[in-house]
mmCIF file of N, CA and C in Angstrom:
data_model
loop_
_atom_site.group_PDB
_atom_site.id
_atom_site.type_symbol
_atom_site.label_atom_id
_atom_site.label_comp_id
_atom_site.label_asym_id
_atom_site.label_seq_id
_atom_site.Cartn_x
_atom_site.Cartn_y
_atom_site.Cartn_z
ATOM 1 N N MET A 705 0.851 -1.169 0.000
ATOM 2 C CA MET A 705 0.000 0.000 0.000
ATOM 3 C C MET A 705 0.892 1.226 0.000
ATOM 4 N N SER A 706 0.513 2.218 -0.779
ATOM 5 C CA SER A 706 1.278 3.455 -0.855
ATOM 6 C C SER A 706 1.212 4.188 0.470
ATOM 7 N N ASP A 707 2.320 4.808 0.857
ATOM 8 C CA ASP A 707 2.331 5.599 2.083
ATOM 9 C C ASP A 707 1.356 6.763 1.934
ATOM 10 N N GLY A 708 0.568 6.983 2.968
ATOM 11 C CA GLY A 708 -0.365 8.099 2.968
ATOM 12 C C GLY A 708 -1.665 7.834 2.229
ATOM 13 N N PHE A 709 -1.832 6.652 1.637
ATOM 14 C CA PHE A 709 -3.083 6.343 0.929
ATOM 15 C C PHE A 709 -3.966 5.554 1.883
ATOM 16 N N PRO A 710 -5.192 6.035 2.137
ATOM 17 C CA PRO A 710 -6.035 5.376 3.148
ATOM 18 C C PRO A 710 -6.525 4.001 2.722
ATOM 19 N N HIS A 711 -6.809 3.161 3.719
ATOM 20 C CA HIS A 711 -7.394 1.843 3.447
ATOM 21 C C HIS A 711 -8.812 1.995 2.933
ATOM 22 N N GLN A 712 -9.547 2.984 3.464
ATOM 23 C CA GLN A 712 -10.898 3.273 3.016
ATOM 24 C C GLN A 712 -10.917 4.684 2.452
ATOM 25 N N LEU A 713 -11.649 4.847 1.364
ATOM 26 C CA LEU A 713 -11.727 6.157 0.731
ATOM 27 C C LEU A 713 -13.141 6.357 0.235
ATOM 28 N N ILE A 714 -13.759 7.465 0.607
ATOM 29 C CA ILE A 714 -15.091 7.800 0.115
ATOM 30 C C ILE A 714 -14.951 8.988 -0.819
ATOM 31 N N ILE A 715 -15.419 8.798 -2.039
ATOM 32 C CA ILE A 715 -15.430 9.879 -3.030
ATOM 33 C C ILE A 715 -16.872 10.354 -3.119
ATOM 34 N N PHE A 716 -17.096 11.630 -2.857
ATOM 35 C CA PHE A 716 -18.460 12.137 -2.861
ATOM 36 C C PHE A 716 -18.584 13.307 -3.823
ATOM 37 N N GLY A 717 -19.814 13.558 -4.237
ATOM 38 C CA GLY A 717 -20.092 14.659 -5.144
ATOM 39 C C GLY A 717 -21.433 14.462 -5.816
ATOM 40 N N PRO A 718 -21.840 15.431 -6.626
ATOM 41 C CA PRO A 718 -23.139 15.336 -7.298
ATOM 42 C C PRO A 718 -23.171 14.206 -8.324
ATOM 43 N N PRO A 719 -24.394 13.749 -8.657
ATOM 44 C CA PRO A 719 -24.521 12.681 -9.654
ATOM 45 C C PRO A 719 -23.910 13.074 -10.994
ATOM 46 N N GLY A 720 -23.349 12.086 -11.667
ATOM 47 C CA GLY A 720 -22.819 12.307 -13.012
ATOM 48 C C GLY A 720 -21.472 12.988 -13.077
ATOM 49 N N THR A 721 -20.713 12.966 -12.000
ATOM 50 C CA THR A 721 -19.406 13.633 -11.999
ATOM 51 C C THR A 721 -18.250 12.636 -12.053
ATOM 52 N N SER A 722 -18.501 11.436 -12.534
ATOM 53 C CA SER A 722 -17.483 10.410 -12.780
ATOM 54 C C SER A 722 -16.800 9.880 -11.525
ATOM 55 N N LYS A 723 -17.535 9.825 -10.423
ATOM 56 C CA LYS A 723 -16.946 9.306 -9.183
ATOM 57 C C LYS A 723 -16.537 7.840 -9.334
ATOM 58 N N SER A 724 -17.416 7.028 -9.914
ATOM 59 C CA SER A 724 -17.105 5.606 -10.081
ATOM 60 C C SER A 724 -15.931 5.413 -11.032
ATOM 61 N N TYR A 725 -15.906 6.171 -12.089
ATOM 62 C CA TYR A 725 -14.801 6.082 -13.053
ATOM 63 C C TYR A 725 -13.486 6.439 -12.376
ATOM 64 N N LYS A 726 -13.481 7.519 -11.611
ATOM 65 C CA LYS A 726 -12.258 7.944 -10.909
ATOM 66 C C LYS A 726 -11.798 6.878 -9.919
ATOM 67 N N ALA A 727 -12.753 6.274 -9.211
ATOM 68 C CA ALA A 727 -12.397 5.235 -8.245
ATOM 69 C C ALA A 727 -11.805 4.027 -8.950
ATOM 70 N N ARG A 728 -12.432 3.616 -10.045
ATOM 71 C CA ARG A 728 -12.018 2.408 -10.765
ATOM 72 C C ARG A 728 -10.704 2.621 -11.528
ATOM 73 N N LYS A 729 -10.583 3.706 -12.227
ATOM 74 C CA LYS A 729 -9.436 3.907 -13.121
ATOM 75 C C LYS A 729 -8.267 4.634 -12.470
ATOM 76 N N LYS A 730 -8.552 5.632 -11.645
ATOM 77 C CA LYS A 730 -7.458 6.441 -11.097
ATOM 78 C C LYS A 730 -7.032 6.007 -9.703
ATOM 79 N N LYS A 731 -7.969 5.950 -8.766
ATOM 80 C CA LYS A 731 -7.613 5.615 -7.381
ATOM 81 C C LYS A 731 -7.126 4.169 -7.268
ATOM 82 N N ALA A 732 -7.824 3.241 -7.908
ATOM 83 C CA ALA A 732 -7.382 1.840 -7.873
ATOM 84 C C ALA A 732 -6.027 1.698 -8.563
ATOM 85 N N GLY A 733 -5.802 2.496 -9.592
ATOM 86 C CA GLY A 733 -4.515 2.478 -10.291
ATOM 87 C C GLY A 733 -3.361 2.894 -9.395
ATOM 88 N N LEU A 734 -3.617 3.802 -8.459
ATOM 89 C CA LEU A 734 -2.578 4.221 -7.510
ATOM 90 C C LEU A 734 -2.121 3.058 -6.629
ATOM 91 N N LEU A 735 -3.010 2.091 -6.444
ATOM 92 C CA LEU A 735 -2.675 0.910 -5.640
ATOM 93 C C LEU A 735 -2.062 -0.196 -6.484
ATOM 94 N N GLY A 736 -1.985 0.021 -7.790
ATOM 95 C CA GLY A 736 -1.461 -0.999 -8.681
ATOM 96 C C GLY A 736 -2.438 -2.133 -8.905
ATOM 97 N N VAL A 737 -3.729 -1.845 -8.806
ATOM 98 C CA VAL A 737 -4.774 -2.858 -8.920
ATOM 99 C C VAL A 737 -5.242 -2.974 -10.363
ATOM 100 N N GLU A 738 -5.290 -4.210 -10.845
ATOM 101 C CA GLU A 738 -5.809 -4.489 -12.188
ATOM 102 C C GLU A 738 -7.329 -4.617 -12.127
ATOM 103 N N GLU A 739 -7.974 -4.578 -13.281
ATOM 104 C CA GLU A 739 -9.433 -4.633 -13.358
ATOM 105 C C GLU A 739 -10.013 -5.867 -12.669
ATOM 106 N N GLU A 740 -9.363 -7.023 -12.804
ATOM 107 C CA GLU A 740 -9.881 -8.254 -12.199
ATOM 108 C C GLU A 740 -9.715 -8.277 -10.677
ATOM 109 N N GLU A 741 -8.995 -7.327 -10.112
ATOM 110 C CA GLU A 741 -8.809 -7.232 -8.668
ATOM 111 C C GLU A 741 -9.771 -6.244 -8.026
ATOM 112 N N ILE A 742 -10.722 -5.734 -8.817
ATOM 113 C CA ILE A 742 -11.743 -4.820 -8.319
ATOM 114 C C ILE A 742 -13.057 -5.581 -8.228
ATOM 115 N N ILE A 743 -13.641 -5.623 -7.044
ATOM 116 C CA ILE A 743 -14.931 -6.283 -6.816
ATOM 117 C C ILE A 743 -15.974 -5.171 -6.646
ATOM 118 N N PRO A 744 -16.822 -4.962 -7.660
ATOM 119 C CA PRO A 744 -17.814 -3.884 -7.556
ATOM 120 C C PRO A 744 -19.115 -4.337 -6.900
ATOM 121 N N VAL A 745 -19.782 -3.419 -6.219
ATOM 122 C CA VAL A 745 -21.104 -3.662 -5.647
ATOM 123 C C VAL A 745 -21.835 -2.321 -5.615
ATOM 124 N N THR A 746 -23.122 -2.362 -5.887
ATOM 125 C CA THR A 746 -23.949 -1.153 -5.824
ATOM 126 C C THR A 746 -25.012 -1.356 -4.757
ATOM 127 N N PHE A 747 -25.027 -0.475 -3.780
ATOM 128 C CA PHE A 747 -26.025 -0.555 -2.716
ATOM 129 C C PHE A 747 -27.339 0.045 -3.198
ATOM 130 N N HIS A 748 -28.443 -0.491 -2.693
ATOM 131 C CA HIS A 748 -29.765 0.066 -2.936
ATOM 132 C C HIS A 748 -30.596 -0.182 -1.679
ATOM 133 N N ALA A 749 -31.800 0.365 -1.639
ATOM 134 C CA ALA A 749 -32.617 0.334 -0.418
ATOM 135 C C ALA A 749 -32.902 -1.084 0.079
ATOM 136 N N GLU A 750 -33.059 -2.048 -0.816
ATOM 137 C CA GLU A 750 -33.395 -3.411 -0.410
ATOM 138 C C GLU A 750 -32.179 -4.302 -0.224
ATOM 139 N N PHE A 751 -30.976 -3.774 -0.423
ATOM 140 C CA PHE A 751 -29.754 -4.558 -0.309
ATOM 141 C C PHE A 751 -29.576 -4.986 1.147
ATOM 142 N N SER A 752 -29.154 -6.231 1.377
ATOM 143 C CA SER A 752 -29.071 -6.750 2.739
ATOM 144 C C SER A 752 -27.688 -7.335 3.046
ATOM 145 N N TYR A 753 -27.517 -7.690 4.312
ATOM 146 C CA TYR A 753 -26.295 -8.340 4.782
ATOM 147 C C TYR A 753 -26.043 -9.622 3.999
ATOM 148 N N GLY A 754 -27.097 -10.401 3.764
ATOM 149 C CA GLY A 754 -26.968 -11.655 3.035
ATOM 150 C C GLY A 754 -26.460 -11.464 1.621
ATOM 151 N N GLU A 755 -26.891 -10.412 0.973
ATOM 152 C CA GLU A 755 -26.402 -10.140 -0.381
ATOM 153 C C GLU A 755 -24.962 -9.635 -0.352
ATOM 154 N N PHE A 756 -24.600 -8.902 0.686
ATOM 155 C CA PHE A 756 -23.260 -8.328 0.783
ATOM 156 C C PHE A 756 -22.224 -9.363 1.206
ATOM 157 N N VAL A 757 -22.549 -10.200 2.188
ATOM 158 C CA VAL A 757 -21.590 -11.175 2.714
ATOM 159 C C VAL A 757 -21.817 -12.533 2.056
ATOM 160 N N SER A 758 -22.877 -13.219 2.394
ATOM 161 C CA SER A 758 -23.231 -14.495 1.760
ATOM 162 C C SER A 758 -24.619 -14.911 2.200
ATOM 163 N N ARG A 759 -25.219 -15.814 1.428
ATOM 164 C CA ARG A 759 -26.531 -16.328 1.786
ATOM 165 C C ARG A 759 -26.708 -17.727 1.214
ATOM 166 N N LEU A 760 -27.603 -18.455 1.799
ATOM 167 C CA LEU A 760 -27.921 -19.811 1.381
ATOM 168 C C LEU A 760 -29.105 -19.736 0.412
ATOM 169 N N LEU A 761 -28.925 -20.266 -0.797
ATOM 170 C CA LEU A 761 -29.969 -20.201 -1.813
ATOM 171 C C LEU A 761 -30.401 -21.602 -2.226
ATOM 172 N N PRO A 762 -31.720 -21.807 -2.395
ATOM 173 C CA PRO A 762 -32.192 -23.097 -2.903
ATOM 174 C C PRO A 762 -31.993 -23.165 -4.418
ATOM 175 N N LEU A 763 -31.540 -24.299 -4.912
ATOM 176 C CA LEU A 763 -31.358 -24.527 -6.336
ATOM 177 C C LEU A 763 -32.049 -25.826 -6.716
ATOM 178 N N THR A 764 -32.606 -25.869 -7.912
ATOM 179 C CA THR A 764 -33.268 -27.076 -8.388
ATOM 180 C C THR A 764 -32.480 -27.654 -9.547
ATOM 181 N N THR A 765 -32.092 -28.925 -9.424
ATOM 182 C CA THR A 765 -31.379 -29.634 -10.473
ATOM 183 C C THR A 765 -32.036 -31.002 -10.640
ATOM 184 N N ALA A 766 -32.462 -31.289 -11.842
ATOM 185 C CA ALA A 766 -33.097 -32.580 -12.154
ATOM 186 C C ALA A 766 -34.268 -32.877 -11.215
ATOM 187 N N GLY A 767 -35.046 -31.857 -10.919
ATOM 188 C CA GLY A 767 -36.227 -32.039 -10.085
ATOM 189 C C GLY A 767 -35.954 -32.144 -8.597
ATOM 190 N N LYS A 768 -34.710 -32.003 -8.182
ATOM 191 C CA LYS A 768 -34.354 -32.076 -6.761
ATOM 192 C C LYS A 768 -33.868 -30.713 -6.281
ATOM 193 N N VAL A 769 -34.250 -30.384 -5.081
ATOM 194 C CA VAL A 769 -33.844 -29.112 -4.485
ATOM 195 C C VAL A 769 -32.620 -29.352 -3.610
ATOM 196 N N HIS A 770 -31.614 -28.528 -3.804
ATOM 197 C CA HIS A 770 -30.453 -28.540 -2.921
ATOM 198 C C HIS A 770 -30.081 -27.093 -2.614
ATOM 199 N N TYR A 771 -29.249 -26.904 -1.641
ATOM 200 C CA TYR A 771 -28.901 -25.562 -1.206
ATOM 201 C C TYR A 771 -27.420 -25.307 -1.432
ATOM 202 N N ALA A 772 -27.123 -24.092 -1.842
ATOM 203 C CA ALA A 772 -25.733 -23.707 -2.079
ATOM 204 C C ALA A 772 -25.494 -22.315 -1.495
ATOM 205 N N VAL A 773 -24.291 -22.107 -1.012
ATOM 206 C CA VAL A 773 -23.915 -20.799 -0.483
ATOM 207 C C VAL A 773 -23.528 -19.901 -1.651
ATOM 208 N N HIS A 774 -24.162 -18.745 -1.697
ATOM 209 C CA HIS A 774 -23.839 -17.740 -2.714
ATOM 210 C C HIS A 774 -22.995 -16.667 -2.031
ATOM 211 N N ALA A 775 -21.736 -16.556 -2.420
ATOM 212 C CA ALA A 775 -20.834 -15.564 -1.829
ATOM 213 C C ALA A 775 -21.146 -14.188 -2.377
ATOM 214 N N GLY A 776 -21.290 -13.225 -1.484
ATOM 215 C CA GLY A 776 -21.511 -11.841 -1.876
ATOM 216 C C GLY A 776 -20.183 -11.165 -2.185
ATOM 217 N N PRO A 777 -20.223 -9.894 -2.562
ATOM 218 C CA PRO A 777 -18.996 -9.186 -2.942
ATOM 219 C C PRO A 777 -17.962 -9.095 -1.818
ATOM 220 N N PHE A 778 -18.408 -8.961 -0.566
ATOM 221 C CA PHE A 778 -17.452 -8.887 0.540
ATOM 222 C C PHE A 778 -16.677 -10.188 0.682
ATOM 223 N N LEU A 779 -17.382 -11.312 0.662
ATOM 224 C CA LEU A 779 -16.732 -12.614 0.798
ATOM 225 C C LEU A 779 -15.836 -12.908 -0.407
ATOM 226 N N ARG A 780 -16.258 -12.514 -1.602
ATOM 227 C CA ARG A 780 -15.421 -12.714 -2.792
ATOM 228 C C ARG A 780 -14.134 -11.893 -2.704
ATOM 229 N N ALA A 781 -14.236 -10.644 -2.242
ATOM 230 C CA ALA A 781 -13.044 -9.802 -2.087
ATOM 231 C C ALA A 781 -12.112 -10.368 -1.022
ATOM 232 N N LEU A 782 -12.682 -10.816 0.085
ATOM 233 C CA LEU A 782 -11.893 -11.409 1.162
ATOM 234 C C LEU A 782 -11.175 -12.667 0.686
ATOM 235 N N ALA A 783 -11.884 -13.536 -0.036
ATOM 236 C CA ALA A 783 -11.283 -14.772 -0.549
ATOM 237 C C ALA A 783 -10.174 -14.474 -1.547
ATOM 238 N N GLN A 784 -10.405 -13.500 -2.416
ATOM 239 C CA GLN A 784 -9.386 -13.138 -3.406
ATOM 240 C C GLN A 784 -8.130 -12.597 -2.714
ATOM 241 N N ALA A 785 -8.315 -11.749 -1.697
ATOM 242 C CA ALA A 785 -7.171 -11.207 -0.956
ATOM 243 C C ALA A 785 -6.419 -12.324 -0.224
ATOM 244 N N TYR A 786 -7.164 -13.268 0.371
ATOM 245 C CA TYR A 786 -6.545 -14.378 1.093
ATOM 246 C C TYR A 786 -5.756 -15.281 0.146
ATOM 247 N N LEU A 787 -6.311 -15.583 -1.013
ATOM 248 C CA LEU A 787 -5.602 -16.413 -1.991
ATOM 249 C C LEU A 787 -4.327 -15.735 -2.480
ATOM 250 N N ARG A 788 -4.385 -14.413 -2.650
ATOM 251 C CA ARG A 788 -3.178 -13.664 -3.057
ATOM 252 C C ARG A 788 -2.120 -13.736 -1.963
ATOM 253 N N LEU A 789 -2.544 -13.679 -0.718
ATOM 254 C CA LEU A 789 -1.614 -13.767 0.405
ATOM 255 C C LEU A 789 -0.968 -15.145 0.464
ATOM 256 N N LEU A 790 -1.769 -16.201 0.275
ATOM 257 C CA LEU A 790 -1.228 -17.563 0.270
ATOM 258 C C LEU A 790 -0.258 -17.776 -0.893
ATOM 259 N N ALA A 791 -0.591 -17.245 -2.050
ATOM 260 C CA ALA A 791 0.249 -17.402 -3.231
ATOM 261 C C ALA A 791 1.584 -16.687 -3.064
ATOM 262 N N ALA A 792 1.594 -15.619 -2.267
ATOM 263 C CA ALA A 792 2.826 -14.848 -2.074
ATOM 264 C C ALA A 792 3.837 -15.616 -1.223
ATOM 265 N N GLY A 793 3.368 -16.548 -0.390
ATOM 266 C CA GLY A 793 4.275 -17.324 0.458
ATOM 267 C C GLY A 793 5.043 -16.437 1.411
ATOM 268 N N ASP A 794 6.379 -16.564 1.370
ATOM 269 C CA ASP A 794 7.231 -15.767 2.254
ATOM 270 C C ASP A 794 7.440 -14.347 1.731
ATOM 271 N N ASP A 795 7.116 -14.129 0.455
ATOM 272 C CA ASP A 795 7.253 -12.794 -0.119
ATOM 273 C C ASP A 795 6.055 -11.941 0.291
ATOM 274 N N PRO A 796 6.227 -10.615 0.311
ATOM 275 C CA PRO A 796 5.075 -9.762 0.622
ATOM 276 C C PRO A 796 4.016 -9.900 -0.472
ATOM 277 N N PRO A 797 2.744 -9.654 -0.153
ATOM 278 C CA PRO A 797 1.698 -9.760 -1.168
ATOM 279 C C PRO A 797 1.999 -8.912 -2.387
ATOM 280 N N ALA A 798 1.683 -9.458 -3.552
ATOM 281 C CA ALA A 798 1.995 -8.796 -4.811
ATOM 282 C C ALA A 798 1.104 -7.593 -5.081
ATOM 283 N N GLY A 799 -0.060 -7.526 -4.476
ATOM 284 C CA GLY A 799 -0.954 -6.417 -4.765
ATOM 285 C C GLY A 799 -2.151 -6.393 -3.850
ATOM 286 N N ASN A 800 -3.043 -5.488 -4.158
ATOM 287 C CA ASN A 800 -4.228 -5.260 -3.342
ATOM 288 C C ASN A 800 -5.478 -5.747 -4.049
ATOM 289 N N VAL A 801 -6.546 -5.827 -3.305
ATOM 290 C CA VAL A 801 -7.875 -6.103 -3.840
ATOM 291 C C VAL A 801 -8.748 -4.937 -3.403
ATOM 292 N N VAL A 802 -9.570 -4.423 -4.316
ATOM 293 C CA VAL A 802 -10.419 -3.274 -4.021
ATOM 294 C C VAL A 802 -11.880 -3.709 -4.022
ATOM 295 N N LEU A 803 -12.590 -3.412 -2.939
ATOM 296 C CA LEU A 803 -14.035 -3.588 -2.872
ATOM 297 C C LEU A 803 -14.627 -2.218 -3.164
ATOM 298 N N LEU A 804 -15.181 -2.057 -4.341
ATOM 299 C CA LEU A 804 -15.686 -0.762 -4.807
ATOM 300 C C LEU A 804 -17.191 -0.701 -4.586
ATOM 301 N N ILE A 805 -17.618 0.109 -3.608
ATOM 302 C CA ILE A 805 -19.032 0.241 -3.278
ATOM 303 C C ILE A 805 -19.576 1.510 -3.915
ATOM 304 N N ASP A 806 -20.526 1.335 -4.827
ATOM 305 C CA ASP A 806 -21.219 2.464 -5.444
ATOM 306 C C ASP A 806 -22.507 2.733 -4.675
ATOM 307 N N GLU A 807 -22.897 3.977 -4.613
ATOM 308 C CA GLU A 807 -24.176 4.385 -4.016
ATOM 309 C C GLU A 807 -24.305 3.935 -2.558
ATOM 310 N N ILE A 808 -23.241 4.104 -1.781
ATOM 311 C CA ILE A 808 -23.261 3.651 -0.386
ATOM 312 C C ILE A 808 -24.361 4.337 0.411
ATOM 313 N N ASN A 809 -24.711 5.564 0.046
ATOM 314 C CA ASN A 809 -25.734 6.304 0.776
ATOM 315 C C ASN A 809 -27.151 5.817 0.461
ATOM 316 N N ARG A 810 -27.336 4.991 -0.547
ATOM 317 C CA ARG A 810 -28.669 4.518 -0.933
ATOM 318 C C ARG A 810 -29.114 3.301 -0.116
ATOM 319 N N GLY A 811 -28.174 2.595 0.467
ATOM 320 C CA GLY A 811 -28.509 1.403 1.242
ATOM 321 C C GLY A 811 -28.600 1.703 2.720
ATOM 322 N N ASN A 812 -29.170 0.783 3.470
ATOM 323 C CA ASN A 812 -29.226 0.879 4.919
ATOM 324 C C ASN A 812 -27.936 0.245 5.447
ATOM 325 N N CYS A 813 -26.940 1.074 5.716
ATOM 326 C CA CYS A 813 -25.608 0.575 6.073
ATOM 327 C C CYS A 813 -25.621 -0.286 7.330
ATOM 328 N N ALA A 814 -26.461 0.044 8.313
ATOM 329 C CA ALA A 814 -26.537 -0.783 9.517
ATOM 330 C C ALA A 814 -27.036 -2.185 9.179
ATOM 331 N N GLU A 815 -27.963 -2.276 8.258
ATOM 332 C CA GLU A 815 -28.480 -3.587 7.810
ATOM 333 C C GLU A 815 -27.427 -4.329 6.991
ATOM 334 N N ILE A 816 -26.788 -3.630 6.085
ATOM 335 C CA ILE A 816 -25.838 -4.259 5.150
ATOM 336 C C ILE A 816 -24.566 -4.732 5.863
ATOM 337 N N PHE A 817 -24.031 -3.906 6.757
ATOM 338 C CA PHE A 817 -22.782 -4.252 7.423
ATOM 339 C C PHE A 817 -22.994 -5.085 8.689
ATOM 340 N N GLY A 818 -24.244 -5.312 9.082
ATOM 341 C CA GLY A 818 -24.541 -6.193 10.205
ATOM 342 C C GLY A 818 -24.556 -5.531 11.561
ATOM 343 N N ASP A 819 -24.721 -4.225 11.630
ATOM 344 C CA ASP A 819 -24.770 -3.518 12.915
ATOM 345 C C ASP A 819 -26.166 -3.431 13.490
ATOM 346 N N ARG A 820 -27.147 -3.782 12.715
ATOM 347 C CA ARG A 820 -28.536 -3.610 13.128
ATOM 348 C C ARG A 820 -28.892 -4.574 14.257
ATOM 349 N N LYS A 821 -29.510 -4.064 15.271
ATOM 350 C CA LYS A 821 -29.974 -4.889 16.392
ATOM 351 C C LYS A 821 -31.389 -5.357 16.078
ATOM 352 N N SER A 822 -31.582 -6.675 16.015
ATOM 353 C CA SER A 822 -32.916 -7.216 15.703
ATOM 354 C C SER A 822 -33.646 -7.617 16.943
#
């Protein structure tokens, strides 16, 4: 990670001012991140913790129902970062993984990040 570059960065401004483009092309580029190392997600009002982290989904194959875990963007980013760390071995990690959240203000962050008390 570059010195002085934050682990978390929020880019804000009016709609249509290329915030997502700047995050994807310029800010991620400062970290040396390639396109396949960016995990995008867009929050919306109905977005939930299960969609963000993971959830169990029923699937039907040949008339039989079985269940499979569907990894959300957070779990995919975490797994990708962990695999990069394992692949690096004794050497420092070769690069970063970016979880790019669009429209963070549109979702219920307490619900999505798991802070909500039920």
